[in-house]
GROMACS .gro file of C-alpha atoms in nm:
model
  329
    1UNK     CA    1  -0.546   5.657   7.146
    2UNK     CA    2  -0.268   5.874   7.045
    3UNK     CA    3   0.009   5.676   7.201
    4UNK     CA    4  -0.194   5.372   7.021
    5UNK     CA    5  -0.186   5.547   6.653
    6UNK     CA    6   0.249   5.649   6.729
    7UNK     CA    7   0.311   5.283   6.822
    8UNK     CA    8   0.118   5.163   6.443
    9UNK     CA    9   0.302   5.437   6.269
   10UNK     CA   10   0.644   5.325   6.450
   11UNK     CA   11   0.587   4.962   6.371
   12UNK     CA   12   0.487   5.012   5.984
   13UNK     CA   13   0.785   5.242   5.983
   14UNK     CA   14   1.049   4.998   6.088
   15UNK     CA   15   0.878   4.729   5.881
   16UNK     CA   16   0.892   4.949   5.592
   17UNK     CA   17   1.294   5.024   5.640
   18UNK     CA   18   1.367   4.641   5.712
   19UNK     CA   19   1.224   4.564   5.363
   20UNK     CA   20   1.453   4.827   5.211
   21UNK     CA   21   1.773   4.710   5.355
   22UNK     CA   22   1.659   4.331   5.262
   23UNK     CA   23   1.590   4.461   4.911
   24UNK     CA   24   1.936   4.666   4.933
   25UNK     CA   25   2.151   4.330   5.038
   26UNK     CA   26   1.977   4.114   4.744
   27UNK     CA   27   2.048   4.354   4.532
   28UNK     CA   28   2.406   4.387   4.634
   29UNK     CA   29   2.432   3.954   4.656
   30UNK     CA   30   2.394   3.937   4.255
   31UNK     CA   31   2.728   3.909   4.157
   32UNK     CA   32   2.806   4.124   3.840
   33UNK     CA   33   3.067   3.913   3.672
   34UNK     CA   34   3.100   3.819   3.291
   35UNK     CA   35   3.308   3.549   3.106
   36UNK     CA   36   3.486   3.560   2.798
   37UNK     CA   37   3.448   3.373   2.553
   38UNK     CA   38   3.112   3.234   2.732
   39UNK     CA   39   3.192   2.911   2.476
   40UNK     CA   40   3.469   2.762   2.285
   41UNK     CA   41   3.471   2.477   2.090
   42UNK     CA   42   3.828   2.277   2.016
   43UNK     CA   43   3.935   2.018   1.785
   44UNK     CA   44   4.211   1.750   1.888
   45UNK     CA   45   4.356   1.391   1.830
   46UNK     CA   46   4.370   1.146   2.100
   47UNK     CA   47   4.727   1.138   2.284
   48UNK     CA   48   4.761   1.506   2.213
   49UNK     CA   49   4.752   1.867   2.427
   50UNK     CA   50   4.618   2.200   2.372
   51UNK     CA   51   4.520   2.502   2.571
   52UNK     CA   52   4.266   2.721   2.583
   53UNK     CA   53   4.221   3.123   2.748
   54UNK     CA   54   3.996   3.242   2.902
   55UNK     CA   55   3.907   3.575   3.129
   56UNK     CA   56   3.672   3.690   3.387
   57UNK     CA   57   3.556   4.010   3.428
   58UNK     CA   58   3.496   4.160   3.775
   59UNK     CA   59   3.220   4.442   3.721
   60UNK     CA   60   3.185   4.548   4.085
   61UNK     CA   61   3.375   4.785   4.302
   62UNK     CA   62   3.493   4.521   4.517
   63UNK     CA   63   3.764   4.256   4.513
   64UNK     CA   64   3.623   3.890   4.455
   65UNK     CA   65   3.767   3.600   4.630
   66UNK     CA   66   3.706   3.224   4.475
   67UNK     CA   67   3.716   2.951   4.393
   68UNK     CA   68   3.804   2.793   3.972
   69UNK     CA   69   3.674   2.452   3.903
   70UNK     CA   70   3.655   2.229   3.611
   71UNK     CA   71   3.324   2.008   3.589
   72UNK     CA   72   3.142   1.855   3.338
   73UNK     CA   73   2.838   1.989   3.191
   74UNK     CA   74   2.471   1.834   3.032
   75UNK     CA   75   2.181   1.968   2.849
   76UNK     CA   76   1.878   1.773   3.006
   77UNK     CA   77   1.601   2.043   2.884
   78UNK     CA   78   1.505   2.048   2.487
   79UNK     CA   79   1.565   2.440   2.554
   80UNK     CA   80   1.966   2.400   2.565
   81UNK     CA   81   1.993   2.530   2.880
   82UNK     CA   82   2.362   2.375   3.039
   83UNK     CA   83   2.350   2.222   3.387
   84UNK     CA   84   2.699   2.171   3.554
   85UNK     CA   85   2.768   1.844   3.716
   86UNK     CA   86   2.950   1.859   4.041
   87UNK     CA   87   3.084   1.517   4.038
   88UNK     CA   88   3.187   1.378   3.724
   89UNK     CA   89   3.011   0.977   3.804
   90UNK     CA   90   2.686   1.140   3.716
   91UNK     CA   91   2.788   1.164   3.390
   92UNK     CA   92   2.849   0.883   3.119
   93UNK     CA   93   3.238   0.857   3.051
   94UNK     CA   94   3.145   0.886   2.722
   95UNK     CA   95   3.076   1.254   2.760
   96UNK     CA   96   3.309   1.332   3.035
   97UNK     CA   97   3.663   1.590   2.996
   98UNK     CA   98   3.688   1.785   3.296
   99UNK     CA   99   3.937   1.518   3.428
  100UNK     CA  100   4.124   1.651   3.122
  101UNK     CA  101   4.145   2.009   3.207
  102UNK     CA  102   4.416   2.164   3.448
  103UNK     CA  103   4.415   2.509   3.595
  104UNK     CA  104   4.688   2.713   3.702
  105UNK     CA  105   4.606   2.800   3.979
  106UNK     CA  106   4.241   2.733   4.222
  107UNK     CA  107   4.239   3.021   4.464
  108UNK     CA  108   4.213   3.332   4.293
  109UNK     CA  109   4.141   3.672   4.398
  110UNK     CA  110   3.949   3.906   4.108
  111UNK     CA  111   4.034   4.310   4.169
  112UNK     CA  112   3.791   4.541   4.197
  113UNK     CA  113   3.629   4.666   3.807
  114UNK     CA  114   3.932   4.426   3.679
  115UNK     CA  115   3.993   4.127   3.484
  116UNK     CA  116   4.121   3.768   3.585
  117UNK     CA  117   4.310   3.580   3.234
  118UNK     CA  118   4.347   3.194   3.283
  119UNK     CA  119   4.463   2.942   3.076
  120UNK     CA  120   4.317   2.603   3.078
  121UNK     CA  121   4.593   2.315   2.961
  122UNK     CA  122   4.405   1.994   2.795
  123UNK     CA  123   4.562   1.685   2.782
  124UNK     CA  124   4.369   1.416   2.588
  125UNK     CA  125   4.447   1.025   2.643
  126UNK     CA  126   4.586   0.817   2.408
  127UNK     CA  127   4.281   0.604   2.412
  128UNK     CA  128   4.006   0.856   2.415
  129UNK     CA  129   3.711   0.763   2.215
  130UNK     CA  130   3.651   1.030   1.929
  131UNK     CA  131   3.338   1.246   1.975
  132UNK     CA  132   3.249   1.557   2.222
  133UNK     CA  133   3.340   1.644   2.527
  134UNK     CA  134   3.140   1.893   2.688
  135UNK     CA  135   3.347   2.074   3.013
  136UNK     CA  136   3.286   2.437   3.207
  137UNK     CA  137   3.546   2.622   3.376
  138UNK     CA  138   3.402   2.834   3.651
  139UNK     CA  139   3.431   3.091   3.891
  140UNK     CA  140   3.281   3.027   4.238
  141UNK     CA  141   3.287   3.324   4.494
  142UNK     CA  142   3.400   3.197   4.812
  143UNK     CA  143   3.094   3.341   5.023
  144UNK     CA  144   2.901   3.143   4.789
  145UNK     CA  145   3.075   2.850   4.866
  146UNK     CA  146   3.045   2.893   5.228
  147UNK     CA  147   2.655   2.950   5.183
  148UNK     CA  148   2.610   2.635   4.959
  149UNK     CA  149   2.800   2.390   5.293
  150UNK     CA  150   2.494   2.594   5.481
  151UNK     CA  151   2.234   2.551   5.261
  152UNK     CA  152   1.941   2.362   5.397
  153UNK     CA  153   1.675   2.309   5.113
  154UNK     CA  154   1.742   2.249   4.739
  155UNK     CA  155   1.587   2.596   4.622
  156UNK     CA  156   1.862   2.760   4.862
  157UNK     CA  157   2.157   2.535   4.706
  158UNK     CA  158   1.990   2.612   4.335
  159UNK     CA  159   2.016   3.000   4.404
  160UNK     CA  160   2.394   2.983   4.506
  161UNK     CA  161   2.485   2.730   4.227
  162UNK     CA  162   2.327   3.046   4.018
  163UNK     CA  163   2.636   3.282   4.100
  164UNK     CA  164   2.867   3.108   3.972
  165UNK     CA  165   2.999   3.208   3.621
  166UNK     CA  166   3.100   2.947   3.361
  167UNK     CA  167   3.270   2.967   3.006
  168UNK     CA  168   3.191   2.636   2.788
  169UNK     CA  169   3.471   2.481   2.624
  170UNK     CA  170   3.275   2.214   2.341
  171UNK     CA  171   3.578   1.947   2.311
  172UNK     CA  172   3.623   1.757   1.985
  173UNK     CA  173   3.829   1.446   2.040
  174UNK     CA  174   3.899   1.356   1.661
  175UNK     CA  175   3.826   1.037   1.418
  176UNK     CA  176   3.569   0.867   1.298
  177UNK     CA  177   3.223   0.951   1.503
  178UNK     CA  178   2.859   0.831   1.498
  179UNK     CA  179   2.625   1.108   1.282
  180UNK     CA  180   2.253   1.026   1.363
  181UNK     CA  181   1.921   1.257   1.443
  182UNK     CA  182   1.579   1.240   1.357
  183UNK     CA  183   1.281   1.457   1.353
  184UNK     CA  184   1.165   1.291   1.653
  185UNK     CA  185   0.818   1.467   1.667
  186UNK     CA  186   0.632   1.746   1.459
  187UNK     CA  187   0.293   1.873   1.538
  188UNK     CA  188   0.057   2.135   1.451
  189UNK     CA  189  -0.347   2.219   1.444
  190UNK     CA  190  -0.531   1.894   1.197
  191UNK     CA  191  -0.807   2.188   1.172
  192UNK     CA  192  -0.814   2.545   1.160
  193UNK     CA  193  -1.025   2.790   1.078
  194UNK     CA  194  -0.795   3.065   0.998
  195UNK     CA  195  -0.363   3.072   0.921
  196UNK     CA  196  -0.146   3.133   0.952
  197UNK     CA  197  -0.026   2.759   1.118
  198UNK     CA  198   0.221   2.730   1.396
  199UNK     CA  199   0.453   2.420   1.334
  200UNK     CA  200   0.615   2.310   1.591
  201UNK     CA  201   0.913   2.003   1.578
  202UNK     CA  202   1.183   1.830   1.793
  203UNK     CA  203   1.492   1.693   1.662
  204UNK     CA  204   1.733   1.452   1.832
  205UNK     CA  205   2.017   1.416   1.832
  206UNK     CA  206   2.173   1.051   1.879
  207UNK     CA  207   2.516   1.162   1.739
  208UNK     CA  208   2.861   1.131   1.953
  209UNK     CA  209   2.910   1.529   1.889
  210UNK     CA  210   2.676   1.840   1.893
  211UNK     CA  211   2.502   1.933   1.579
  212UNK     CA  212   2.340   2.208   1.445
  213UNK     CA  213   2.099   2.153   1.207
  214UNK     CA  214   2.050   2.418   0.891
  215UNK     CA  215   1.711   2.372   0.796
  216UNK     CA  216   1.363   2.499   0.677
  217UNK     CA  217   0.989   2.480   0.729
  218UNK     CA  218   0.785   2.476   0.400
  219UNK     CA  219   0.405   2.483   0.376
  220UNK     CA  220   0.198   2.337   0.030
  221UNK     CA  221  -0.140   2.386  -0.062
  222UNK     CA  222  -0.326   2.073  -0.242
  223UNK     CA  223  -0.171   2.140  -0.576
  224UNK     CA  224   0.184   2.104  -0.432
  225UNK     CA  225   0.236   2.493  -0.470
  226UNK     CA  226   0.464   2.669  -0.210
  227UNK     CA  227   0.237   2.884  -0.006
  228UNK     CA  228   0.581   2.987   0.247
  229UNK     CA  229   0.907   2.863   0.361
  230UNK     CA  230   1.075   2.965   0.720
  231UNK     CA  231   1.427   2.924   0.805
  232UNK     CA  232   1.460   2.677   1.129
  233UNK     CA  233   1.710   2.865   1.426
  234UNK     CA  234   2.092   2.793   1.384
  235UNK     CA  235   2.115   2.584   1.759
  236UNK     CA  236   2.357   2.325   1.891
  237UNK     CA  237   2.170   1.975   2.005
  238UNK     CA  238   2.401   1.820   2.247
  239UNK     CA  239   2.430   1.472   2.194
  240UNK     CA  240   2.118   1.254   2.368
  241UNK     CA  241   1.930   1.557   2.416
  242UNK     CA  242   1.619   1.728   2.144
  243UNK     CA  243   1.543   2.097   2.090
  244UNK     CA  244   1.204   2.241   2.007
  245UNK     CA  245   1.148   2.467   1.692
  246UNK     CA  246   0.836   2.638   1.627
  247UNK     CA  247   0.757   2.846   1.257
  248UNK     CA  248   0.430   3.014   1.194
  249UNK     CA  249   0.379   2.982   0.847
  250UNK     CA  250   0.083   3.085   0.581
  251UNK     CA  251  -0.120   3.376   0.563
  252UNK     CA  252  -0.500   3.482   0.723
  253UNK     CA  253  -0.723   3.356   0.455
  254UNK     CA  254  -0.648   3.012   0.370
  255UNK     CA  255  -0.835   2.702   0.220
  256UNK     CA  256  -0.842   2.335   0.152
  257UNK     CA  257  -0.573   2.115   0.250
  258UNK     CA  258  -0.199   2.199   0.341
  259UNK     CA  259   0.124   2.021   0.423
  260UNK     CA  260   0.405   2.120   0.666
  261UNK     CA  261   0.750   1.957   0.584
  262UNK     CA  262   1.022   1.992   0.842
  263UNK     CA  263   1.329   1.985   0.673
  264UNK     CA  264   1.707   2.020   0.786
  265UNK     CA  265   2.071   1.874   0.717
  266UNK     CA  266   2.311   1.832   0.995
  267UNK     CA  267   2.681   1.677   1.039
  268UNK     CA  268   3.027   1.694   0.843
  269UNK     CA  269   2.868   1.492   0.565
  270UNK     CA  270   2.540   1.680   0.502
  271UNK     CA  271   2.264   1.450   0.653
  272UNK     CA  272   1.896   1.499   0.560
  273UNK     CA  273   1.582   1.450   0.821
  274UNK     CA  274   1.263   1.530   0.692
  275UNK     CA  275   0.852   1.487   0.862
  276UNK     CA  276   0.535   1.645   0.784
  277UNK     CA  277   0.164   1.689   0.812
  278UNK     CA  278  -0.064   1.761   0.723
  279UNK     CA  279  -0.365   2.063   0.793
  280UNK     CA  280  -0.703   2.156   0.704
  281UNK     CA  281  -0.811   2.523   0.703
  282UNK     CA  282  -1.182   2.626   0.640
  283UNK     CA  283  -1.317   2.960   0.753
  284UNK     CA  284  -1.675   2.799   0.795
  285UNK     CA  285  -1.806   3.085   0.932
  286UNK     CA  286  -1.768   3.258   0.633
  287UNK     CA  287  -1.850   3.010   0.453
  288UNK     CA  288  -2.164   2.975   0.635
  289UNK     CA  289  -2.212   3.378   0.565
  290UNK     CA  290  -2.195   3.288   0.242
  291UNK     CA  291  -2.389   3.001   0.222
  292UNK     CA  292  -2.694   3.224   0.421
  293UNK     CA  293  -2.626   3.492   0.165
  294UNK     CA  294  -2.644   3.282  -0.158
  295UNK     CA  295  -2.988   3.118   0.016
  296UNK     CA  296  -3.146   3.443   0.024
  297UNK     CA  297  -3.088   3.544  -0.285
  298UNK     CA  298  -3.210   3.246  -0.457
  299UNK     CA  299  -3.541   3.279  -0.241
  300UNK     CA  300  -3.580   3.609  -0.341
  301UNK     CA  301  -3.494   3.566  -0.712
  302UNK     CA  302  -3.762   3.277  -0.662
  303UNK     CA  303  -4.000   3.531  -0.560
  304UNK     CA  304  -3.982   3.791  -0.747
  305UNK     CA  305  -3.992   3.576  -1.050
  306UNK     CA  306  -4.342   3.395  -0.944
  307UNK     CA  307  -4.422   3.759  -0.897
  308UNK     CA  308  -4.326   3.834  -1.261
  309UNK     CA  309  -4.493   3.520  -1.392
  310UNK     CA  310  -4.832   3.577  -1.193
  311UNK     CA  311  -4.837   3.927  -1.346
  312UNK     CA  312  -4.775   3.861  -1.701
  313UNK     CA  313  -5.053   3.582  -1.676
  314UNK     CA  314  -5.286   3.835  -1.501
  315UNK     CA  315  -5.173   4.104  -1.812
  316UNK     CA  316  -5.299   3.797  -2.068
  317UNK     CA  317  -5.611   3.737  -1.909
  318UNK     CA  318  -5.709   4.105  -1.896
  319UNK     CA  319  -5.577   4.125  -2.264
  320UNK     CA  320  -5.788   3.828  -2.370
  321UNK     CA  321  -6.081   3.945  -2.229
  322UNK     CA  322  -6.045   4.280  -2.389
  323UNK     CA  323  -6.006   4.140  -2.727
  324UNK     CA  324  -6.318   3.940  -2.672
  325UNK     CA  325  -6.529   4.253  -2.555
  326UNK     CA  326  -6.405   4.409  -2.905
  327UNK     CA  327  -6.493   4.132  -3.091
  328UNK     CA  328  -6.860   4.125  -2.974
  329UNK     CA  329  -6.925   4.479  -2.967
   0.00000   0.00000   0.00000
């Protein structure tokens, strides 16, 4: 028995240090590396060049060997959240400048607690349609690399894409461009019983350049009296792509019939999209309360005044019959 209970103890022991040193080499594979400026945006004509700088910070105590890369970049999610594109044919050549971009150099070694300063050269065509181009220069660690040819399943490759660190470089190709969006949905409760209301909208964007709509959501009561107004989140909306808003607006104790108007003006020349709808709020169950309340006291005001009435007529009869035992005696 005793050579039994030092074989358990030995075996939770080493399982206990393996899940240490696995915690200690995840914890040592997250890359502490930074990017500045994480994004840039850039203005230029068609035909012409420009350049743009930026630098990555090494935060660790070890020098960083990689790999820099130019790729293209989408927003698929209505969050904004950027999704590189290894191979630029899976992106529309309308949206497409990393074959634009040249780096100095692609091998590059980062020191130890140091800083790496590049400088990306942009060369637009001639014939490049105006509108946005939406490019990230990264920095891939080579053991990254090597795990990503290795990879097996998709949540592997996912994890390694992760490491990589990316500044955004938002590429204006100037002249005359397509401004369009819409207010594509808006929703909120038809019925509540208490505020205050969450609103929540979607704008998209159909423009050839990202926007960033300056807007507000405004809540009315029946009258057409402002009840509150909520400033909308300054956020880019990359072109074909929607972002969510949400505002809670009003107060607690509410009544009667309200409207939500979603309101916001985007582009160079000052564009206006506006939705709403519209909301009922009733606290019934105070209502009810009330209702019970007011019941009651109408029954008992009922009451008590047959009570009065049935008394005074019993104080008559007594008095008539008094006055009639006077008279005869």
């Amino acid at each position: 028995m005793r050579k039994l209970g030092a074989t358990i103890i030995a075996v939770f022991t080493a399982l206990a240090l393996v899940s240490v040193v696995a915690g200690s080499v995840r914890a040592q594979s997250i890359l502490r590396l930074q990017v500045s400026p994480p994004r840039q945006e850039v203005a230029i004509d068609p035909g012409k060049k420009t350049a743009v700088d930026l630098k990555f910070y090494n935060l660790t105590d070890e020098h960083l060997a990689g790999t820099l890369k130019v790729a293209d970049f989408i927003v698929e999610d209505n969050k904004g959240t950027p999704r590189i594109l290894d191979s630029s044919t899976q992106l529309s050549p309308r949206f497409s400048g990393a074959q634009w971009i040249t780096l100095p150099q692609e091998k590059v070694v980062i020191p130890a607690d140091d800083v790496l300063p590049i400088q990306a050269r942009i060369a637009v065509p001639a014939d490049a349609r105006p509108g946005g181009r939406y490019v990230a220069v990264y920095f891939e660690p080579a053991s990254q690399i090597a795990q990503q040819e290795a990879a097996g399943s998709p949540e592997e490759v996912r994890a390694q894409i992760a490491s990589r660190i990316a500044g955004l470089v938002y590429i204006r190709v100037n002249g005359p461009i397509t401004e369009k969006a819409l207010i594509s949905n808006i929703f909120a409760p038809t019925f509540l019983e208490y505020g205050p209301i969450t609103v929540e909208a979607e704008i998209l964007n159909r423009s050839d350049f990202h926007i960033r709509p300056l807007g507000s959501v405004t809540l009315r009561n029946m009258l057409g009296g402002l009840v509150d107004q909520k400033k909308l989140d300054q956020i880019n909306i990359f072109p074909d792509t929607a972002r969510e808003y949400a505002s809670l607006v009003g107060n607690k104790w509410m009544f009667g019939r309200y409207t939500a108007s979603v309101i916001a003006s985007y582009g160079g020349t000052g564009q206006v999209v506006e939705r709403s709808i519209s909301i009922w709020v009733f606290p019934w169950k105070v209502a009810l309360i009330i209702l019970l309340a007011l019941i009651i006291i109408i029954l008992i005001g009922k009451y008590g005044y047959k009570r009065i009435i049935t008394r005074q007529r019993t104080l008559e009869k007594e008095v008539e019959q008094l006055k009639e035992e006077v008279e005869q005696s």
